[in-house]
PDB file of C-alpha atoms in Angstrom:
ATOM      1  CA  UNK A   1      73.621  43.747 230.836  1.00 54.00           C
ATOM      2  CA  UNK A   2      72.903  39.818 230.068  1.00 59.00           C
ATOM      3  CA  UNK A   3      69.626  39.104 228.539  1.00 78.00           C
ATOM      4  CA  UNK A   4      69.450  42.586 226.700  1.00 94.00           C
ATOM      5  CA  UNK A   5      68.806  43.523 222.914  1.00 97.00           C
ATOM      6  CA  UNK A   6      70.914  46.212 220.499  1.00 98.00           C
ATOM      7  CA  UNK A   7      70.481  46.780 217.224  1.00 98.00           C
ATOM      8  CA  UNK A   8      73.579  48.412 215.016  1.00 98.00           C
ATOM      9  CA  UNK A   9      72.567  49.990 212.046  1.00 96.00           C
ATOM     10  CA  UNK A  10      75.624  49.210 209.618  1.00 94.00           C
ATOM     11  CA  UNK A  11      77.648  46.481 211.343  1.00 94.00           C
ATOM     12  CA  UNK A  12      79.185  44.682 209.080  1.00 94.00           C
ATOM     13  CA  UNK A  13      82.513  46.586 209.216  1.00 93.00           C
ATOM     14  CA  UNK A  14      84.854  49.440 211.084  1.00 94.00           C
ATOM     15  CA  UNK A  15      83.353  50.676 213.842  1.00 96.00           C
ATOM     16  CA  UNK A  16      79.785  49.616 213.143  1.00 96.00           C
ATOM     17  CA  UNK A  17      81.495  45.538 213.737  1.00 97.00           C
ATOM     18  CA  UNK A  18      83.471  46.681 216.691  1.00 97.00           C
ATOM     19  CA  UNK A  19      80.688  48.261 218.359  1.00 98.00           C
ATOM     20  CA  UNK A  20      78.668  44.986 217.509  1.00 98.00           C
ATOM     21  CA  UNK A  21      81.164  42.827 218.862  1.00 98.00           C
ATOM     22  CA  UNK A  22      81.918  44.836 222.124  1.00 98.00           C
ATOM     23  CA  UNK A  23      78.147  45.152 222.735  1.00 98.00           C
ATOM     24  CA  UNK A  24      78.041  41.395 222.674  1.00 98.00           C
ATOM     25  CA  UNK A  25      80.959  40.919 224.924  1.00 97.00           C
ATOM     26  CA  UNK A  26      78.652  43.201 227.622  1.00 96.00           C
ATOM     27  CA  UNK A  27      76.168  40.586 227.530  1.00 96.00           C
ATOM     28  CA  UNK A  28      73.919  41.933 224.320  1.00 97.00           C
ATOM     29  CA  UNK A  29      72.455  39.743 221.971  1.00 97.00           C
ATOM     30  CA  UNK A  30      73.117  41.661 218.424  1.00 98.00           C
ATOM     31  CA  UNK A  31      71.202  42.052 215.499  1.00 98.00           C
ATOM     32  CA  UNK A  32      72.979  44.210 212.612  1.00 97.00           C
ATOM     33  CA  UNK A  33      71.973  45.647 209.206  1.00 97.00           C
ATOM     34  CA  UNK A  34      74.430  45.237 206.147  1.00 96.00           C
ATOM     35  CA  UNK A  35      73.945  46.357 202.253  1.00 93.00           C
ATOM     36  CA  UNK A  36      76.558  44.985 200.565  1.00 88.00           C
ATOM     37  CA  UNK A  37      79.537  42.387 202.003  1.00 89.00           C
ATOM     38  CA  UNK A  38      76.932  39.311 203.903  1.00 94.00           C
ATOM     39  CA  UNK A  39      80.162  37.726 204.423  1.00 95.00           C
ATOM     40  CA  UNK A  40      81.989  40.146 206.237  1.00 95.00           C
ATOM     41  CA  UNK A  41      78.274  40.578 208.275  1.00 96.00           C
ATOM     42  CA  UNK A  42      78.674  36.641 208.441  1.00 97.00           C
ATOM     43  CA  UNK A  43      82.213  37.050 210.137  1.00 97.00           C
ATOM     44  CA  UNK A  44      80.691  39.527 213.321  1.00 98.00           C
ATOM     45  CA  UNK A  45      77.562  37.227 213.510  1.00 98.00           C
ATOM     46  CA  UNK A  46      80.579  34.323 213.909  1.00 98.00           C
ATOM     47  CA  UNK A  47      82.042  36.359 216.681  1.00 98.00           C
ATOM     48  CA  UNK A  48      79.117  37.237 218.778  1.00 98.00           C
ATOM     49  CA  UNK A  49      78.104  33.715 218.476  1.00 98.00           C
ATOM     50  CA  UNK A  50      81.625  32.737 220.029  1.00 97.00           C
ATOM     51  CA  UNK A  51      81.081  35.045 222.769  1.00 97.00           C
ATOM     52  CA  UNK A  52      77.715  32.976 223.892  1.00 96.00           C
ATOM     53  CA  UNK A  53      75.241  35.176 222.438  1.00 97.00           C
ATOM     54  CA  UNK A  54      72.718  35.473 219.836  1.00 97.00           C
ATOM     55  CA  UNK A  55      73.096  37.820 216.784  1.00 97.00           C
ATOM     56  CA  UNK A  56      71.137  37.885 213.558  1.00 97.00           C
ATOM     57  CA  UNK A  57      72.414  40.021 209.713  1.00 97.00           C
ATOM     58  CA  UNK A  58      69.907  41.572 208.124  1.00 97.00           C
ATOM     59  CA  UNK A  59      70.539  43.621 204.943  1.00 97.00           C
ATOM     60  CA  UNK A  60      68.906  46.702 204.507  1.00 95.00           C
ATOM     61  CA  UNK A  61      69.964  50.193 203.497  1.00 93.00           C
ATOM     62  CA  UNK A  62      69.503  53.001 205.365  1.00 91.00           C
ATOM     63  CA  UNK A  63      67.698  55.387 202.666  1.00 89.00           C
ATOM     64  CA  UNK A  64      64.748  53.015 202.203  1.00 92.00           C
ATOM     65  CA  UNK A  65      62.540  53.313 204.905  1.00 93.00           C
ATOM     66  CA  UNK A  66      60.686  50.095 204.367  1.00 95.00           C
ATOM     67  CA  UNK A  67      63.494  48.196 204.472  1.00 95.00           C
ATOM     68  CA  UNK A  68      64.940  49.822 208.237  1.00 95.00           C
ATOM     69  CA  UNK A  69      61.609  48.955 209.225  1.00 95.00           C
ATOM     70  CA  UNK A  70      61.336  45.023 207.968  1.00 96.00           C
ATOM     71  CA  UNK A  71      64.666  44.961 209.469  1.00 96.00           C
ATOM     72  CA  UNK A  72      63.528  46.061 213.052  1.00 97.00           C
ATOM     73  CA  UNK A  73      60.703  43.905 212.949  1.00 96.00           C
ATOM     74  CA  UNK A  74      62.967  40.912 211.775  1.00 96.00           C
ATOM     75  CA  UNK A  75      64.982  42.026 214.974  1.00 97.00           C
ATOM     76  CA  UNK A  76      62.621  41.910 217.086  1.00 96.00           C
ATOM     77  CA  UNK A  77      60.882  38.836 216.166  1.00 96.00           C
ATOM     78  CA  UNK A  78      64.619  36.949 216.287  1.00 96.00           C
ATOM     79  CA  UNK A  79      65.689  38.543 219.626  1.00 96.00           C
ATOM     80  CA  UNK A  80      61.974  39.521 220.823  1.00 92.00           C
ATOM     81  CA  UNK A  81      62.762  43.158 221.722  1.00 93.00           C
ATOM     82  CA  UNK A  82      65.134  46.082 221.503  1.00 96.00           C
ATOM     83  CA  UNK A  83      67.063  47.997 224.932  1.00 97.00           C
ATOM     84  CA  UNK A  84      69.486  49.667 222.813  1.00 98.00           C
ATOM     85  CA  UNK A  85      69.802  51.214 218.631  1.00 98.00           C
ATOM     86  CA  UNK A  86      73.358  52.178 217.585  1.00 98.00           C
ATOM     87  CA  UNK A  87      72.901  54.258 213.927  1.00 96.00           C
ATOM     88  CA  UNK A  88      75.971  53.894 212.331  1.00 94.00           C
ATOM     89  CA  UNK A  89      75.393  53.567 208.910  1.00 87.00           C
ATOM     90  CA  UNK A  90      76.512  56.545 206.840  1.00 85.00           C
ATOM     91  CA  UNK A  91      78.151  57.509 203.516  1.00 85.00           C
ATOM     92  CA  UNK A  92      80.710  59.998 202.871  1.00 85.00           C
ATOM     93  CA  UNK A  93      81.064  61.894 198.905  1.00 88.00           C
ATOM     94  CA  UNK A  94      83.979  64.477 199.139  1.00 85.00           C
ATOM     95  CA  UNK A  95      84.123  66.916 196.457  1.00 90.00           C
ATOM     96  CA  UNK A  96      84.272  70.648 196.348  1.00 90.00           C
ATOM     97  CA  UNK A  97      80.811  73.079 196.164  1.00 91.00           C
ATOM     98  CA  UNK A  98      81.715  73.491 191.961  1.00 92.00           C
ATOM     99  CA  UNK A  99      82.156  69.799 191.485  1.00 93.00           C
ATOM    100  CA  UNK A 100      79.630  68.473 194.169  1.00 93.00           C
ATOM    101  CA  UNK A 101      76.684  66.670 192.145  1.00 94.00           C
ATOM    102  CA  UNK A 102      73.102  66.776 193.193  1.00 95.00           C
ATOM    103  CA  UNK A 103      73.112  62.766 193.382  1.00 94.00           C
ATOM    104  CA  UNK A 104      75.222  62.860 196.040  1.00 95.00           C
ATOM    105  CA  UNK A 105      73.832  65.381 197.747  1.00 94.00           C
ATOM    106  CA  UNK A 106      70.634  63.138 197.915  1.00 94.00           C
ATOM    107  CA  UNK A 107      72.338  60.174 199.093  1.00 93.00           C
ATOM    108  CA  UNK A 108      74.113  61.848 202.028  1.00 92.00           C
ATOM    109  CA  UNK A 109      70.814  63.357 203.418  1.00 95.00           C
ATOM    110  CA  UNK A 110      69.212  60.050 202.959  1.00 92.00           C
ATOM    111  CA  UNK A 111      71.619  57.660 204.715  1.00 92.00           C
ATOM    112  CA  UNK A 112      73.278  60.246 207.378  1.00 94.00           C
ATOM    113  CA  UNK A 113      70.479  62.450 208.402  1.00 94.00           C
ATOM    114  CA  UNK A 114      66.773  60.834 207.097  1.00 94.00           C
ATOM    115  CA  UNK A 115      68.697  57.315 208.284  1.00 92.00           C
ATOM    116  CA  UNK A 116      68.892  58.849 211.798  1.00 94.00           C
ATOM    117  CA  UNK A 117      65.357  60.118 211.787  1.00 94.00           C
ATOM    118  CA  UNK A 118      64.357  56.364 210.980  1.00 93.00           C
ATOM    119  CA  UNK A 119      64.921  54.953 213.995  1.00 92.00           C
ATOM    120  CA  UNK A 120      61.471  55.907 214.678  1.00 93.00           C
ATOM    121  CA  UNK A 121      61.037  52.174 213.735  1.00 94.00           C
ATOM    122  CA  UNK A 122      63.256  50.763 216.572  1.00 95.00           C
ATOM    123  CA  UNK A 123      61.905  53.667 219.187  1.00 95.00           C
ATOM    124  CA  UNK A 124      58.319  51.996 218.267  1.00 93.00           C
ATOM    125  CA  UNK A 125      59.688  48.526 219.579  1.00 94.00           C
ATOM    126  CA  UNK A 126      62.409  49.673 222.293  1.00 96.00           C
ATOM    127  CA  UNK A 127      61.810  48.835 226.042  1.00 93.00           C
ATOM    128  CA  UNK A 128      61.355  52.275 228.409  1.00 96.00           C
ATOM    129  CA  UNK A 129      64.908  53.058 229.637  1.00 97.00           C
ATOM    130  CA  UNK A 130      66.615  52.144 226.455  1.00 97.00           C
ATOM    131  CA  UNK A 131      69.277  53.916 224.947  1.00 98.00           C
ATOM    132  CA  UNK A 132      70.020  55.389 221.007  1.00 98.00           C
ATOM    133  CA  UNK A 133      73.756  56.357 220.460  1.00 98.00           C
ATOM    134  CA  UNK A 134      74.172  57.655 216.743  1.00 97.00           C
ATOM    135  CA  UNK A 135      77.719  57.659 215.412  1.00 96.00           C
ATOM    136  CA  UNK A 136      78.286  61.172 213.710  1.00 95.00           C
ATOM    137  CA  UNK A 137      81.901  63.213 212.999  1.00 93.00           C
ATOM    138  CA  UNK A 138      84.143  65.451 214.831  1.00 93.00           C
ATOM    139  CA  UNK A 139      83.536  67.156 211.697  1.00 91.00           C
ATOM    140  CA  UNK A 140      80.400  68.618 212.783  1.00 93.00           C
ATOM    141  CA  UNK A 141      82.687  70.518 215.158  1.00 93.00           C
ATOM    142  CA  UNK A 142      85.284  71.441 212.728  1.00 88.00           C
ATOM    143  CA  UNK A 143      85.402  70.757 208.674  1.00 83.00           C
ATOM    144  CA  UNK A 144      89.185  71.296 208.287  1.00 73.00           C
ATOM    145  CA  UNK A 145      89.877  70.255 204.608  1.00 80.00           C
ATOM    146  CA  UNK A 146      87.879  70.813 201.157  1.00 87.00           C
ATOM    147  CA  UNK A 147      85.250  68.960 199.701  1.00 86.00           C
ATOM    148  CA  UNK A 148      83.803  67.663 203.083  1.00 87.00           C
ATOM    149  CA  UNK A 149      81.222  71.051 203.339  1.00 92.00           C
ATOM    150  CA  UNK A 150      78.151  68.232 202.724  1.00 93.00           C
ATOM    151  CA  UNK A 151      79.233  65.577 205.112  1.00 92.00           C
ATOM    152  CA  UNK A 152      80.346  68.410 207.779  1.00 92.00           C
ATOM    153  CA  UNK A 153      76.874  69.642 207.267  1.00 94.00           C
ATOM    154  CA  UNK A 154      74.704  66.068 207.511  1.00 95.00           C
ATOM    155  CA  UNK A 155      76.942  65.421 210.696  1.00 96.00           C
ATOM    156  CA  UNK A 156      75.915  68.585 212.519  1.00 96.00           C
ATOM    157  CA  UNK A 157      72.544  68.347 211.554  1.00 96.00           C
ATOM    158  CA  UNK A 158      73.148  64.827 213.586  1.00 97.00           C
ATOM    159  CA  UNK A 159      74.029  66.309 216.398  1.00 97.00           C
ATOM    160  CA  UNK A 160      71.202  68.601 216.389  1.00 97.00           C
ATOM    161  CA  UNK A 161      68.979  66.057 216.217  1.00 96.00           C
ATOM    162  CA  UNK A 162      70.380  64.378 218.990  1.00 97.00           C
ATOM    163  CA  UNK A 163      68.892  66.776 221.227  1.00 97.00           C
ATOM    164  CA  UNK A 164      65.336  67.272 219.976  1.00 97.00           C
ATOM    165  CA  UNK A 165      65.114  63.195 220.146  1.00 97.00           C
ATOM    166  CA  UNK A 166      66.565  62.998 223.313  1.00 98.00           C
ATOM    167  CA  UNK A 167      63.768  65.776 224.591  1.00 98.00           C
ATOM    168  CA  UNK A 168      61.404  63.929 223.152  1.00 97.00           C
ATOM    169  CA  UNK A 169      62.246  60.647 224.472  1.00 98.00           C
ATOM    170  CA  UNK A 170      63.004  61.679 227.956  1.00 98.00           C
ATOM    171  CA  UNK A 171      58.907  60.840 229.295  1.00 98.00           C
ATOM    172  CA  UNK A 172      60.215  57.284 228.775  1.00 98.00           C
ATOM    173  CA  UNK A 173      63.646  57.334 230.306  1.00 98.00           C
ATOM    174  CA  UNK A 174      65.652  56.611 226.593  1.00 98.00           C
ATOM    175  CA  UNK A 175      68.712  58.603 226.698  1.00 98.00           C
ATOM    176  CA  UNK A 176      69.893  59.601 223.460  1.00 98.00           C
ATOM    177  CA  UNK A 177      73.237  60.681 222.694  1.00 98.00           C
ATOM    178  CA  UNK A 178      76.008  61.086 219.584  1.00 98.00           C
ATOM    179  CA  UNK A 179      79.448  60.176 219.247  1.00 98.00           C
ATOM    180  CA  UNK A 180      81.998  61.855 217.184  1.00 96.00           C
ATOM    181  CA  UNK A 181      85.276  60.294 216.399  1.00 95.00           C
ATOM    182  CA  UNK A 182      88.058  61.841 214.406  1.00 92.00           C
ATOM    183  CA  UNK A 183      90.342  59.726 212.686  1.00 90.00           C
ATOM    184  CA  UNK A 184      89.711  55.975 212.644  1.00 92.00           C
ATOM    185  CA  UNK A 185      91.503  53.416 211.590  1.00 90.00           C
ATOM    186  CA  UNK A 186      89.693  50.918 209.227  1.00 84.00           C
ATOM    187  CA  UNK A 187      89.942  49.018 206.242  1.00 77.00           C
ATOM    188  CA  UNK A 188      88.266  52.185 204.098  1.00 70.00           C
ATOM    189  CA  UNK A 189      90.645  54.475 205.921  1.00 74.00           C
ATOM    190  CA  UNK A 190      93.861  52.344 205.352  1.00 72.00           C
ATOM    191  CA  UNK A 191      95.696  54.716 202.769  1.00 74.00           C
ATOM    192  CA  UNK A 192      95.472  57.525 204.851  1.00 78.00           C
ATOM    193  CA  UNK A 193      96.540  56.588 207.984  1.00 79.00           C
ATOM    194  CA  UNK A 194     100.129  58.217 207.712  1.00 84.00           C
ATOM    195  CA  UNK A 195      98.579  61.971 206.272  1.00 84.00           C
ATOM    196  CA  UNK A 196      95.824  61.581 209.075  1.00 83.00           C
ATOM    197  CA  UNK A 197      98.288  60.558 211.841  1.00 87.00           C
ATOM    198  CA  UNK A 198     100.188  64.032 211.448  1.00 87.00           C
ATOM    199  CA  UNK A 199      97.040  65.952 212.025  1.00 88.00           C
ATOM    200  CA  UNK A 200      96.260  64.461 215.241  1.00 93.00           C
ATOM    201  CA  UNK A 201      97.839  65.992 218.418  1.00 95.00           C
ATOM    202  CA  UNK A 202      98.312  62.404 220.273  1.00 96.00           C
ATOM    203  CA  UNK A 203     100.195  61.389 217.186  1.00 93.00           C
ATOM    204  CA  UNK A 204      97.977  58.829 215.823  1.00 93.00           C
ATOM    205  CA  UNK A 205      95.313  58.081 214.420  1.00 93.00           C
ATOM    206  CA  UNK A 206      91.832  55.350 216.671  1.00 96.00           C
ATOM    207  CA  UNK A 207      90.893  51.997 216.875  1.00 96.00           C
ATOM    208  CA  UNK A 208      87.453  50.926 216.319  1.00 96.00           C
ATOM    209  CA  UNK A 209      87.300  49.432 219.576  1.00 97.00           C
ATOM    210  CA  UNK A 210      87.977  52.790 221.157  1.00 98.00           C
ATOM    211  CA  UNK A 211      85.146  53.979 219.800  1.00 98.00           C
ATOM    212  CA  UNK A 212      83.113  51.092 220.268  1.00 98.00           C
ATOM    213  CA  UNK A 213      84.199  51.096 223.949  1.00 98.00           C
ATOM    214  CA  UNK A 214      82.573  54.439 224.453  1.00 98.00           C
ATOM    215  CA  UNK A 215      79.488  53.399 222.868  1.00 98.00           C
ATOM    216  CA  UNK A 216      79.677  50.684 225.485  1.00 98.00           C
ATOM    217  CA  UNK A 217      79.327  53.395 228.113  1.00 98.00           C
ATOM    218  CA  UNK A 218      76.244  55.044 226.953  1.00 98.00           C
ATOM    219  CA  UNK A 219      75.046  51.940 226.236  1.00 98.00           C
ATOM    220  CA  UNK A 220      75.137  50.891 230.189  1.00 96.00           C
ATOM    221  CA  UNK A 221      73.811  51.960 233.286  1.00 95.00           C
ATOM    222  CA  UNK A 222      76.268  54.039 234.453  1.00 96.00           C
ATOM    223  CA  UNK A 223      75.513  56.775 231.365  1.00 97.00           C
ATOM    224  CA  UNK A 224      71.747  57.088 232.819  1.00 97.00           C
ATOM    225  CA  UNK A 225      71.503  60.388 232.984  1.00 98.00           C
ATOM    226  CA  UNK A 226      73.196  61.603 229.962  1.00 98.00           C
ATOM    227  CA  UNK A 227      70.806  62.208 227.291  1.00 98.00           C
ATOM    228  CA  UNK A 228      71.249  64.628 224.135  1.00 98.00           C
ATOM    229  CA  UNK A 229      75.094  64.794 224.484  1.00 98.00           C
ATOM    230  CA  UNK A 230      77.322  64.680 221.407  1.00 98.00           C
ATOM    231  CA  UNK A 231      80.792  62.797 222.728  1.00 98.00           C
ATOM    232  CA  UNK A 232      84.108  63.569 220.440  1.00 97.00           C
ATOM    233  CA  UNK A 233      86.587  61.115 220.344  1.00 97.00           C
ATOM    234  CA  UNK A 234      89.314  62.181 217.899  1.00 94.00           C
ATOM    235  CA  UNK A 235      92.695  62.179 219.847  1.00 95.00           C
ATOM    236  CA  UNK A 236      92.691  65.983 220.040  1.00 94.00           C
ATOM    237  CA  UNK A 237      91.953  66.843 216.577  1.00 92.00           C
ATOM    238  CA  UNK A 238      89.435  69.837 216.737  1.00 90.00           C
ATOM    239  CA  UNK A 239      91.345  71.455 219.598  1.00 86.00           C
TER     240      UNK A 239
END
């Protein structure tokens, strides 16, 4: 896949880096959207540079429209086109339906569900026979705790989308499909590892890179005719 263009929405960190980082490793150059830590986007643009390839950090937040579209056309004007979009910028606000405040509400369905619909901007510029791969929750399967009811809800309406955009993209031969991991291991998801280990049935908890490597797959040409398929990857969890 030398010579070839993704974008990652939110890959500064987690999985968003890993999948930025394993993209590059397939031959991608990278360009990646941060908000707030340019250093740790500095530290994957270090890394894809060490693998050989190009990679540009642009900082712009997913709920402002303008700004996903400067940041696609700053892409594209550093790397000169786009084969594959990975959205996997999201927020998560945890509170039960009494305590949940409308401010919150707002800035869930802005980043994880209005974020998704943006990549309009990176369709506009993407090569026929691209790919989009949103990252979304096993929780659109299965909630499983309190307080998650609004993030359960923005990642099934993810996974929703998924298929309408991949029917609509099909005429062009984009393939559009969503990923759902479980438990991940992270730097946000550090203190929980042990409670979140017990839950899962393969006894702990995923890398990054795991999920990054299946986002590999749909990225490549051997996922060609998958298209509007949400993928779980969460060690058993919502069995």
């Amino acid at each position: 896949m030398s010579g070839r263009v993704a974008m990652v929405f939110g890959g500064s960190r987690g999985i968003g880096a890993a999948t930025a980082i394993r993209l590059a490793r397939d031959g991608f150059d990278v360009a990646l959207t941060y908000v707030s830590q340019p250093d740790r986007a500095a530290e994957v643009v270090g890394a894809i540079n060490g693998l050989g390839r190009s990679a540009v950090a642009i900082r712009a937040d997913s709920a402002d429209a303008g700004a996903i579209t400067a940041a696609v056309a700053q892409a594209v004007d550093r790397l000169d086109t786009l084969d594959v979009v990975v959205v996997n910028a999201g927020v998560l606000r945890r509170a039960t339906i009494e305590a949940f405040t409308l401010e919150d509400l707002d800035l869930m369905l802005d980043v994880n569900i209005r974020g998704v619909f943006l990549i309009q901007a990176s369709i506009a510029q993407m090569r026929d026979g691209g790919r989009v791969i949103t990252i979304g929750s096993n929780t659109a399967v299965r909630t499983g705790s309190q307080g998650s009811s609004v993030y359960a809800m923005t990642k099934a309406a993810v996974a929703t989308m998924v298929k309408g955009i991949a029917l609509d993209l099909a005429p062009r031969r984009i393939t559009v499909n969503n990923v759902q991991p479980g438990p991940i291991e992270t730097d946000l998801t550090a203190a929980m590892v042990p409670r979140l280990r017990d839950l899962v049935p393969l006894g702990r908890v995923g890398k990054a890179e795991e999920v990054a490597s299946l986002v590999s797959y749909l990225a490549g040409p051997e996922a060609s005719y998958m298209t509007g398929a949400s993928l779980t990857i969460d060690g058993g969890y919502v069995l």
